[in-house]
């Protein structure tokens, strides 16, 4: 048996840890690129969202390189993600690929049910090895997310431009070749140490922007045209509210804890949408925009793939949120036809507007102080 899986941001790192700890052979697709998207677009329904197409491209590449089993995280609720697995499985059959399709719904399954789903992969492996693999994978998710947060902090403050990008590029290359939990953990620690050694301007007060929206568009750098790196190099500190670690915490770890705690963005989102679910991360998008306004972020960037219904609903609340919480919000819609030049122009214009707004507020406050 040889397993393949789709990419979504840095999710490949914990999946490597999981499969290598359990002892499962796998094929990791290349990082998302033009060819991956072309594979997916060729065989997907025209108006399905970009994550569907891109993941299908990952599966095809994995199968063409020897994989006979697909590991996929599905979902429930009103988002189309709930039927991705079945539809992709049928498409692969229709183009002649016969593979085992394992779809895990982490939002609605216990640890026991997850292990039951993974049984086809873990047949003949000891339970302790499987549990160890899951624990190591979860620990790795949090370590990797923290590393990327540190990179976002450093990039906008570094004195010598490009150092953070070089460290993260080297980390990405090395971690692909690292083996097992220990090897990957060492690479994360090394990259963290290198980031901390970069000289930064400690007096710098960069603009602070929150990224909200659909999780795949917000975390997959090829799809969002590397927005975190672009903003960082424009001197902006980015806080991505859709990290994979956050998703695992809210939808898996909290579900198995005996004491339940509320998902703060989800609860905050109900102020403008009095329901428990509008699909996907729609309510969290509204809630994160509100919380960003309350925490005095300079702005919010909303990302979602073309035709994503939950995010279209969320977007309809933004004019009210901007007025009530005095937080500028820009929405960027992504698909396979998105052009980089126009995208960057919109980002630059938004950043310029935020800088002018900050300077105007500062001068207004100074004038009031002088008057008193």
XYZ file of N, CA, C and O in Angstrom, residues 143-324:
728
model
N 4.098 23.276 16.359
C 5.467 23.799 16.223
C 5.649 24.512 14.883
O 6.255 25.578 14.804
N 5.106 23.915 13.808
C 5.278 24.508 12.478
C 4.508 25.828 12.380
O 5.012 26.820 11.848
N 3.299 25.855 12.903
C 2.522 27.101 12.844
C 3.225 28.228 13.602
O 3.251 29.374 13.143
N 3.803 27.885 14.758
C 4.526 28.910 15.531
C 5.747 29.416 14.766
O 6.090 30.590 14.837
N 6.394 28.505 14.048
C 7.563 28.907 13.246
C 7.151 29.927 12.182
O 7.815 30.954 11.990
N 6.045 29.664 11.502
C 5.580 30.584 10.453
C 5.109 31.909 11.063
O 5.261 32.973 10.452
N 4.551 31.863 12.271
C 4.160 33.119 12.950
C 5.402 33.946 13.280
O 5.412 35.165 13.144
N 6.461 33.247 13.724
C 7.715 33.941 14.032
C 8.294 34.581 12.769
O 8.794 35.707 12.797
N 8.182 33.843 11.644
C 8.677 34.399 10.366
C 7.903 35.668 10.006
O 8.485 36.649 9.532
N 6.600 35.666 10.240
C 5.797 36.866 9.942
C 6.196 38.046 10.832
O 6.169 39.192 10.402
N 6.563 37.739 12.071
C 6.997 38.793 13.000
C 8.353 39.376 12.549
O 8.564 40.583 12.554
N 9.248 38.483 12.149
C 10.611 38.896 11.803
C 10.686 39.617 10.449
O 11.368 40.628 10.305
N 9.943 39.068 9.472
C 10.069 39.553 8.079
C 9.810 41.062 7.960
O 10.535 41.770 7.261
N 8.799 41.557 8.635
C 8.446 42.983 8.480
C 9.353 43.902 9.299
O 9.294 45.119 9.146
N 10.185 43.310 10.175
C 11.063 44.128 11.032
C 12.552 43.962 10.694
O 13.383 44.672 11.253
N 12.890 42.997 9.838
C 14.303 42.698 9.591
C 15.015 43.908 8.974
O 14.430 44.649 8.172
N 16.283 44.075 9.359
C 17.063 45.203 8.857
C 17.603 44.888 7.457
O 17.555 45.713 6.559
N 18.093 43.663 7.281
C 18.584 43.238 5.966
C 17.485 42.440 5.267
O 17.215 41.300 5.645
N 16.852 43.056 4.294
C 15.703 42.456 3.637
C 16.052 41.141 2.922
O 17.087 41.037 2.269
N 15.197 40.167 3.101
C 15.369 38.879 2.404
C 15.879 37.760 3.307
O 15.812 36.591 2.934
N 16.406 38.098 4.510
C 16.963 37.068 5.385
C 15.885 36.070 5.829
O 16.092 34.856 5.847
N 14.723 36.581 6.216
C 13.647 35.684 6.674
C 13.201 34.759 5.545
O 13.007 33.545 5.757
N 13.069 35.326 4.350
C 12.671 34.496 3.198
C 13.685 33.382 2.960
O 13.307 32.239 2.664
N 14.972 33.707 3.081
C 16.004 32.684 2.859
C 15.918 31.567 3.900
O 16.035 30.383 3.569
N 15.706 31.939 5.160
C 15.603 30.915 6.226
C 14.412 29.998 5.967
O 14.511 28.765 6.057
N 13.274 30.589 5.603
C 12.068 29.768 5.408
C 12.172 28.914 4.137
O 11.641 27.800 4.081
N 12.878 29.446 3.136
C 13.080 28.658 1.909
C 13.957 27.443 2.207
O 13.676 26.316 1.782
N 15.023 27.665 2.987
C 15.911 26.551 3.364
C 15.161 25.542 4.223
O 15.326 24.330 4.077
N 14.329 26.042 5.142
C 13.559 25.129 6.001
C 12.653 24.229 5.144
O 12.584 23.011 5.346
N 11.985 24.842 4.170
C 11.060 24.086 3.312
C 11.805 22.999 2.533
O 11.301 21.887 2.362
N 13.013 23.319 2.073
C 13.809 22.321 1.348
C 14.278 21.205 2.268
O 14.207 20.025 1.929
N 14.759 21.591 3.457
C 15.329 20.581 4.363
C 14.270 19.668 4.964
O 14.495 18.472 5.129
N 13.107 20.243 5.302
C 12.106 19.438 6.006
C 11.531 18.342 5.096
O 11.068 17.307 5.579
N 11.610 18.559 3.778
C 11.122 17.509 2.870
C 11.994 16.262 2.948
O 11.513 15.144 2.760
N 13.289 16.472 3.229
C 14.211 15.331 3.284
C 14.399 14.779 4.687
O 14.969 13.701 4.861
N 13.950 15.527 5.689
C 14.083 15.052 7.078
C 13.175 13.849 7.295
O 12.100 13.763 6.705
N 13.609 12.947 8.167
C 12.837 11.720 8.394
C 12.381 11.627 9.838
O 13.149 11.860 10.767
N 11.119 11.256 10.020
C 10.597 10.983 11.356
C 10.412 12.227 12.208
O 10.835 13.331 11.853
N 9.761 12.027 13.338
C 9.444 13.142 14.231
C 10.701 13.871 14.695
O 10.772 15.100 14.661
N 11.720 13.082 15.099
C 12.931 13.700 15.647
C 13.654 14.556 14.599
O 14.055 15.692 14.868
N 13.778 14.012 13.390
C 14.473 14.738 12.322
C 13.745 16.027 11.966
O 14.367 17.079 11.779
N 12.409 15.940 11.878
C 11.629 17.124 11.509
C 11.630 18.150 12.644
O 11.755 19.357 12.408
N 11.547 17.662 13.871
C 11.591 18.577 15.022
C 12.920 19.342 15.050
O 12.949 20.554 15.318
N 14.009 18.644 14.750
C 15.319 19.306 14.727
C 15.377 20.411 13.673
O 15.967 21.468 13.890
N 14.748 20.151 12.517
C 14.733 21.172 11.459
C 13.926 22.399 11.893
O 14.285 23.535 11.593
N 12.819 22.154 12.591
C 12.000 23.275 13.065
C 12.778 24.106 14.088
O 12.789 25.339 14.037
N 13.457 23.414 15.003
C 14.246 24.122 16.039
C 15.368 24.935 15.393
O 15.619 26.087 15.769
N 16.026 24.335 14.395
C 17.124 25.036 13.711
C 16.602 26.302 13.007
O 17.200 27.379 13.122
N 15.475 26.161 12.298
C 14.913 27.322 11.588
C 14.498 28.410 12.580
O 14.714 29.603 12.332
N 13.938 27.993 13.703
C 13.518 28.961 14.723
C 14.735 29.732 15.259
O 14.701 30.957 15.428
N 15.807 28.984 15.493
C 17.037 29.611 15.996
C 17.581 30.620 14.969
O 18.018 31.712 15.315
N 17.526 30.243 13.700
C 18.043 31.139 12.644
C 17.184 32.398 12.520
O 17.701 33.491 12.299
N 15.873 32.237 12.684
C 14.992 33.414 12.621
C 15.267 34.364 13.776
O 15.298 35.584 13.612
N 15.505 33.793 14.949
C 15.751 34.629 16.127
C 17.087 35.355 16.042
O 17.302 36.357 16.733
N 17.988 34.819 15.204
C 19.309 35.448 15.061
C 19.282 36.621 14.069
O 20.250 37.376 13.965
N 18.197 36.769 13.338
C 18.113 37.859 12.349
C 17.982 39.201 13.068
O 17.191 39.338 14.012
N 18.769 40.188 12.598
C 18.718 41.515 13.222
C 17.427 42.225 12.820
O 17.122 42.322 11.620
N 16.696 42.694 13.812
C 15.432 43.388 13.510
C 15.424 44.773 14.150
O 16.183 45.052 15.081
N 14.563 45.625 13.608
C 14.371 46.968 14.164
C 13.324 46.872 15.274
O 12.126 46.759 15.010
N 13.761 46.872 16.510
C 12.846 46.669 17.636
C 11.937 47.869 17.890
O 10.978 47.772 18.638
N 12.267 49.024 17.314
C 11.391 50.196 17.477
C 10.337 50.304 16.375
O 9.497 51.193 16.405
N 10.419 49.378 15.427
C 9.496 49.428 14.301
C 8.054 49.170 14.760
O 7.808 48.332 15.626
N 7.125 49.891 14.177
C 5.706 49.672 14.476
C 4.959 49.413 13.171
O 4.282 50.298 12.635
N 5.121 48.200 12.637
C 4.526 47.909 11.328
C 3.002 47.873 11.383
O 2.413 47.670 12.455
N 2.394 48.070 10.219
C 0.946 47.865 10.129
C 0.648 46.414 10.511
O 1.431 45.515 10.214
N -0.489 46.208 11.139
C -0.857 44.851 11.532
C -2.154 44.471 10.822
O -3.169 45.168 10.965
N -2.071 43.391 10.056
C -3.233 42.982 9.243
C -3.610 41.538 9.564
O -2.749 40.662 9.698
N -4.909 41.301 9.679
C -5.407 39.933 9.901
C -5.878 39.353 8.573
O -6.511 40.049 7.775
N -5.544 38.078 8.357
C -6.070 37.369 7.184
C -7.203 36.467 7.657
O -7.025 35.660 8.589
N -8.362 36.615 7.047
C -9.524 35.793 7.394
C -10.080 35.185 6.099
O -9.679 35.553 5.007
N -11.014 34.247 6.255
C -11.663 33.694 5.070
C -11.665 32.184 5.029
O -11.675 31.519 6.063
N -11.627 31.647 3.820
C -11.676 30.197 3.613
C -10.287 29.613 3.892
O -9.282 30.169 3.429
N -10.245 28.518 4.620
C -8.959 28.035 5.156
C -7.955 27.646 4.064
O -6.764 27.928 4.192
N -8.400 27.015 2.992
C -7.453 26.572 1.972
C -6.833 27.793 1.266
O -5.617 27.862 1.074
N -7.695 28.747 0.919
C -7.191 29.956 0.233
C -6.257 30.753 1.145
O -5.302 31.369 0.690
N -6.540 30.718 2.449
C -5.735 31.509 3.383
C -4.404 30.855 3.724
O -3.461 31.539 4.111
N -4.316 29.516 3.601
C -3.091 28.835 4.048
C -2.213 28.307 2.914
O -1.027 28.063 3.126
N -2.774 28.090 1.729
C -1.978 27.524 0.634
C -1.300 28.659 -0.138
O -1.942 29.417 -0.866
N 0.013 28.760 0.001
C 0.726 29.936 -0.505
C 0.676 30.058 -2.027
O 0.652 31.169 -2.564
N 0.634 28.939 -2.755
C 0.584 29.046 -4.226
C -0.756 29.642 -4.655
O -0.819 30.481 -5.565
N -1.816 29.236 -3.987
C -3.155 29.707 -4.348
C -3.339 31.189 -3.989
O -3.949 31.947 -4.743
N -2.827 31.595 -2.806
C -3.015 33.007 -2.423
C -1.839 33.888 -2.869
O -1.677 35.006 -2.392
N -1.047 33.357 -3.798
C 0.081 34.094 -4.387
C 1.042 34.585 -3.306
O 1.554 35.702 -3.375
N 1.247 33.715 -2.320
C 2.235 33.964 -1.265
C 1.974 35.290 -0.543
O 2.879 36.110 -0.344
N 0.750 35.488 -0.133
C 0.347 36.787 0.398
C 1.083 37.148 1.687
O 1.421 38.315 1.911
N 1.367 36.161 2.544
C 2.035 36.490 3.816
C 3.443 37.023 3.550
O 3.887 37.985 4.170
N 4.149 36.390 2.601
C 5.504 36.847 2.289
C 5.462 38.230 1.624
O 6.245 39.114 1.951
N 4.504 38.405 0.702
C 4.407 39.703 0.001
C 4.132 40.836 0.993
O 4.774 41.883 0.962
N 3.173 40.617 1.890
C 2.829 41.664 2.855
C 3.996 41.934 3.801
O 4.285 43.087 4.139
N 4.652 40.871 4.240
C 5.794 41.028 5.145
C 6.877 41.882 4.511
O 7.469 42.757 5.157
N 7.129 41.648 3.220
C 8.163 42.424 2.530
C 7.717 43.849 2.216
O 8.518 44.683 1.805
N 6.411 44.118 2.384
C 5.916 45.504 2.277
C 5.964 46.187 3.646
O 5.478 47.302 3.807
N 6.474 45.476 4.664
C 6.571 46.060 6.004
C 5.310 45.886 6.830
O 5.026 46.691 7.725
N 4.571 44.812 6.561
C 3.314 44.563 7.272
C 3.420 43.290 8.105
O 3.895 42.260 7.616
N 2.987 43.360 9.353
C 2.941 42.153 10.190
C 1.603 41.452 9.933
O 0.533 42.052 10.095
N 1.694 40.191 9.559
C 0.495 39.440 9.177
C 0.111 38.464 10.284
O 0.958 37.755 10.825
N -1.163 38.430 10.601
C -1.665 37.416 11.533
C -2.713 36.597 10.784
O -3.815 37.085 10.519
N -2.325 35.388 10.402
C -3.255 34.528 9.670
C -4.153 33.807 10.671
O -3.689 33.002 11.469
N -5.447 34.129 10.644
C -6.387 33.552 11.609
C -6.802 32.132 11.254
O -7.569 31.505 11.976
N -6.284 31.630 10.119
C -6.731 30.318 9.656
C -5.613 29.272 9.695
O -5.565 28.398 8.851
N -4.705 29.347 10.651
C -3.631 28.364 10.724
C -4.192 26.959 10.933
O -5.262 26.775 11.508
N -3.435 25.962 10.445
C -3.888 24.576 10.586
C -3.967 24.178 12.063
O -4.868 23.463 12.484
N -3.024 24.676 12.876
C -3.034 24.358 14.309
C -4.326 24.850 14.960
O -4.930 24.142 15.786
N -4.731 26.034 14.589
C -5.970 26.585 15.135
C -7.168 25.717 14.755
O -8.056 25.443 15.562
N -7.174 25.249 13.512
C -8.275 24.407 13.035
C -8.319 23.081 13.809
O -9.383 22.620 14.224
N -7.133 22.488 14.014
C -7.070 21.221 14.766
C -7.546 21.445 16.204
O -8.285 20.630 16.775
N -7.145 22.579 16.786
C -7.546 22.882 18.166
C -9.066 23.023 18.269
O -9.710 22.432 19.146
N -9.659 23.796 17.352
C -11.092 24.086 17.444
C -11.963 22.899 17.056
O -13.022 22.682 17.635
N -11.526 22.137 16.048
C -12.418 21.111 15.501
C -12.087 19.691 15.925
O -12.843 18.771 15.621
N -10.954 19.488 16.577
C -10.602 18.120 16.968
C -10.274 18.032 18.459
O -10.945 17.327 19.211
N -9.266 18.822 18.894
C -8.823 18.698 20.289
C -9.923 19.115 21.257
O -10.213 18.412 22.233
N -10.580 20.254 20.995
C -11.633 20.715 21.905
C -12.808 19.736 21.960
O -13.493 19.628 22.969
N -13.025 19.016 20.851
C -14.128 18.048 20.830
C -13.893 16.875 21.766
O -14.841 16.249 22.239
N -12.620 16.546 22.014
C -12.353 15.372 22.840
C -12.035 15.737 24.291
O -11.892 14.865 25.132
N -11.946 17.055 24.574
C -11.696 17.466 25.956
C -12.986 17.365 26.777
O -14.075 17.648 26.262
N -12.895 16.963 28.057
C -14.114 16.841 28.874
C -14.775 18.193 29.148
O -15.987 18.282 29.260
N -13.961 19.262 29.282
C -14.522 20.597 29.524
C -14.562 21.355 28.201
O -13.539 21.520 27.543
N -15.756 21.777 27.812
C -15.919 22.447 26.520
C -15.696 23.958 26.648
O -16.111 24.572 27.625
N -15.030 24.518 25.681
C -14.873 25.974 25.655
C -15.377 26.490 24.316
O -15.412 25.755 23.332
N -15.774 27.759 24.292
C -16.392 28.316 23.094
C -15.347 28.709 22.051
O -14.243 29.107 22.397
N -15.743 28.588 20.797
C -14.933 29.078 19.693
C -15.230 30.577 19.580
O -16.298 30.980 19.119
N -14.295 31.410 20.030
C -14.552 32.849 20.149
C -14.958 33.518 18.829
O -15.943 34.258 18.784
N -14.219 33.278 17.716
C -14.643 33.904 16.452
C -16.035 33.451 16.022
O -16.824 34.240 15.507
N -16.335 32.171 16.244
C -17.642 31.629 15.870
C -18.752 32.337 16.653
O -19.790 32.732 16.085
N -18.512 32.526 17.942
C -19.520 33.191 18.781
C -19.652 34.668 18.400
O -20.752 35.207 18.330
N -18.498 35.314 18.151
C -18.532 36.741 17.782
C -19.278 36.955 16.468
O -19.985 37.949 16.290
N -19.163 35.996 15.548
C -19.800 36.115 14.239
C -21.319 36.147 14.304
O -21.982 36.655 13.383
N -21.883 35.628 15.384
C -23.346 35.576 15.502
C -23.962 36.974 15.663
O -25.170 37.130 15.535
N -23.111 37.982 15.958
C -23.648 39.346 16.083
C -24.322 39.803 14.785
O -25.311 40.524 14.798
N -23.765 39.368 13.658
C -24.322 39.788 12.367
C -25.025 38.659 11.622
O -25.560 38.868 10.536
N -25.004 37.458 12.153
C -25.597 36.317 11.450
C -26.171 35.385 12.513
O -25.460 34.554 13.056
N -27.430 35.563 12.819
C -27.979 34.850 13.969
C -28.312 33.390 13.651
O -29.473 32.996 13.556
N -27.263 32.623 13.468
C -27.409 31.195 13.202
C -26.122 30.510 13.638
O -25.096 31.167 13.836
N -26.158 29.206 13.798
C -24.961 28.471 14.229
C -24.060 28.077 13.072
O -22.923 27.666 13.280
N -24.570 28.165 11.850
C -23.764 27.660 10.740
C -24.207 28.281 9.416
O -25.385 28.214 9.060
N -23.269 28.899 8.714
C -23.567 29.331 7.340
C -22.663 28.563 6.377
O -22.513 28.909 5.223
N -22.027 27.510 6.908
C -21.147 26.675 6.091
C -19.694 27.088 6.206
O -19.382 28.258 6.437
N -18.803 26.113 6.048
C -17.363 26.367 6.063
C -16.923 27.182 7.272
O -17.340 26.930 8.392
N -16.095 28.184 7.007
C -15.621 29.066 8.069
C -16.309 30.433 8.013
O -15.762 31.434 8.474
N -17.510 30.465 7.429
C -18.210 31.738 7.233
C -18.405 32.520 8.520
O -18.082 33.715 8.596
N -18.920 31.862 9.549
C -19.144 32.578 10.812
C -17.832 33.020 11.443
O -17.729 34.115 12.011
N -16.806 32.152 11.350
C -15.490 32.516 11.895
C -14.917 33.730 11.152
O -14.242 34.566 11.745
N -15.178 33.813 9.845
C -14.700 34.964 9.069
C -15.298 36.261 9.614
O -14.583 37.247 9.844
N -16.618 36.240 9.838
C -17.284 37.437 10.384
C -16.727 37.744 11.773
O -16.380 38.883 12.098
N -16.635 36.682 12.606
C -16.146 36.868 13.980
C -14.715 37.371 14.022
O -14.383 38.264 14.806
N -13.854 36.816 13.170
C -12.453 37.263 13.169
C -12.325 38.714 12.711
O -11.460 39.446 13.199
N -13.177 39.127 11.767
C -13.148 40.535 11.329
C -13.562 41.450 12.490
O -12.936 42.492 12.735
N -14.603 41.038 13.235
C -15.053 41.833 14.389
C -13.956 41.896 15.458
O -13.612 42.974 15.969
N -13.386 40.731 15.792
C -12.361 40.687 16.847
C -11.113 41.476 16.440
O -10.455 42.090 17.283
N -10.802 41.475 15.145
C -9.643 42.252 14.670
C -9.891 43.740 14.869
O -8.978 44.502 15.203
N -11.141 44.168 14.640
C -11.493 45.572 14.884
C -11.365 45.919 16.360
O -10.814 46.970 16.720
N -11.838 45.021 17.217
C -11.765 45.271 18.665
C -10.319 45.283 19.160
O -9.991 45.994 20.107
N -9.460 44.479 18.529
C -8.050 44.419 18.955
C -7.193 45.462 18.246
O -5.965 45.422 18.325
N -7.840 46.370 17.534
C -7.164 47.504 16.879
C -6.128 47.101 15.838
O -5.031 47.666 15.771
N -6.460 46.077 15.061
C -5.645 45.800 13.874
C -5.834 46.971 12.908
O -6.850 47.669 12.947
N -4.869 47.155 12.002
C -5.003 48.239 11.031
C -5.960 47.868 9.902
O -6.571 48.752 9.298
N -6.065 46.577 9.592
C -6.955 46.181 8.501
C -7.147 44.671 8.460
O -6.479 43.919 9.166
N -8.082 44.258 7.604
C -8.385 42.831 7.436
C -8.374 42.506 5.945
O -8.926 43.269 5.132
N -7.728 41.402 5.589
C -7.785 40.911 4.211
C -8.584 39.617 4.208
O -8.260 38.670 4.928
N -9.623 39.601 3.400
C -10.538 38.468 3.323
C -10.252 37.701 2.031
O -10.339 38.254 0.944
N -9.894 36.425 2.168
C -9.556 35.599 1.001
C -10.562 34.471 0.856
O -10.897 33.810 1.835
N -11.008 34.253 -0.370
C -11.805 33.042 -0.595
C -11.790 32.640 -2.068
O -11.567 33.479 -2.944
N -12.007 31.357 -2.331
C -12.021 30.906 -3.718
C -13.342 31.279 -4.400
O -14.394 31.264 -3.754
N -13.266 31.607 -5.669
C -14.436 31.957 -6.472
C -15.531 30.897 -6.310
O -15.252 29.704 -6.364
N -16.752 31.345 -6.076
C -17.978 30.539 -5.888
C -18.120 29.951 -4.479
O -19.023 29.153 -4.247
N -17.271 30.328 -3.526
C -17.388 29.789 -2.161
C -18.595 30.454 -1.464
O -18.529 31.618 -1.071
N -19.672 29.707 -1.320
C -20.928 30.298 -0.815
C -20.837 30.824 0.620
O -21.316 31.931 0.912
N -20.246 30.069 1.579
C -20.179 30.598 2.942
C -19.455 31.950 3.030
O -19.863 32.846 3.770
N -18.387 32.093 2.238
C -17.621 33.343 2.296
C -18.346 34.488 1.589
O -18.187 35.656 1.952
N -19.152 34.165 0.582
C -19.952 35.209 -0.078
C -20.971 35.760 0.924
O -21.200 36.966 1.012
N -21.553 34.858 1.723
C -22.506 35.291 2.755
C -21.787 36.154 3.794
O -22.269 37.214 4.190
N -20.606 35.688 4.222
C -19.832 36.442 5.222
C -19.499 37.847 4.699
O -19.598 38.838 5.431
N -19.142 37.919 3.434
C -18.740 39.209 2.836
C -19.870 40.238 2.909
O -19.619 41.439 3.008
N -21.122 39.748 2.880
C -22.265 40.671 2.872
C -22.381 41.473 4.173
O -23.105 42.451 4.235
N -21.667 41.058 5.228
C -21.746 41.769 6.510
C -20.654 42.831 6.663
O -20.662 43.598 7.625
N -19.701 42.854 5.744
C -18.499 43.665 5.974
C -18.745 45.172 6.011
O -18.058 45.892 6.727
N -19.703 45.668 5.223
C -19.916 47.118 5.237
C -20.363 47.561 6.640
O -19.935 48.605 7.135
N -21.197 46.736 7.291
C -21.635 47.080 8.650
C -20.480 46.953 9.650
O -20.325 47.788 10.547
N -19.683 45.888 9.506
C -18.552 45.689 10.432
C -17.551 46.835 10.307
O -17.059 47.362 11.318
N -17.261 47.245 9.067
C -16.298 48.342 8.868
C -16.787 49.626 9.532
O -16.012 50.347 10.147
N -18.094 49.879 9.423
C -18.654 51.095 10.020
C -18.652 51.027 11.537
O -18.243 51.985 12.209
N -19.074 49.896 12.079
C -19.220 49.791 13.532
C -17.867 49.697 14.248
O -17.687 50.277 15.320
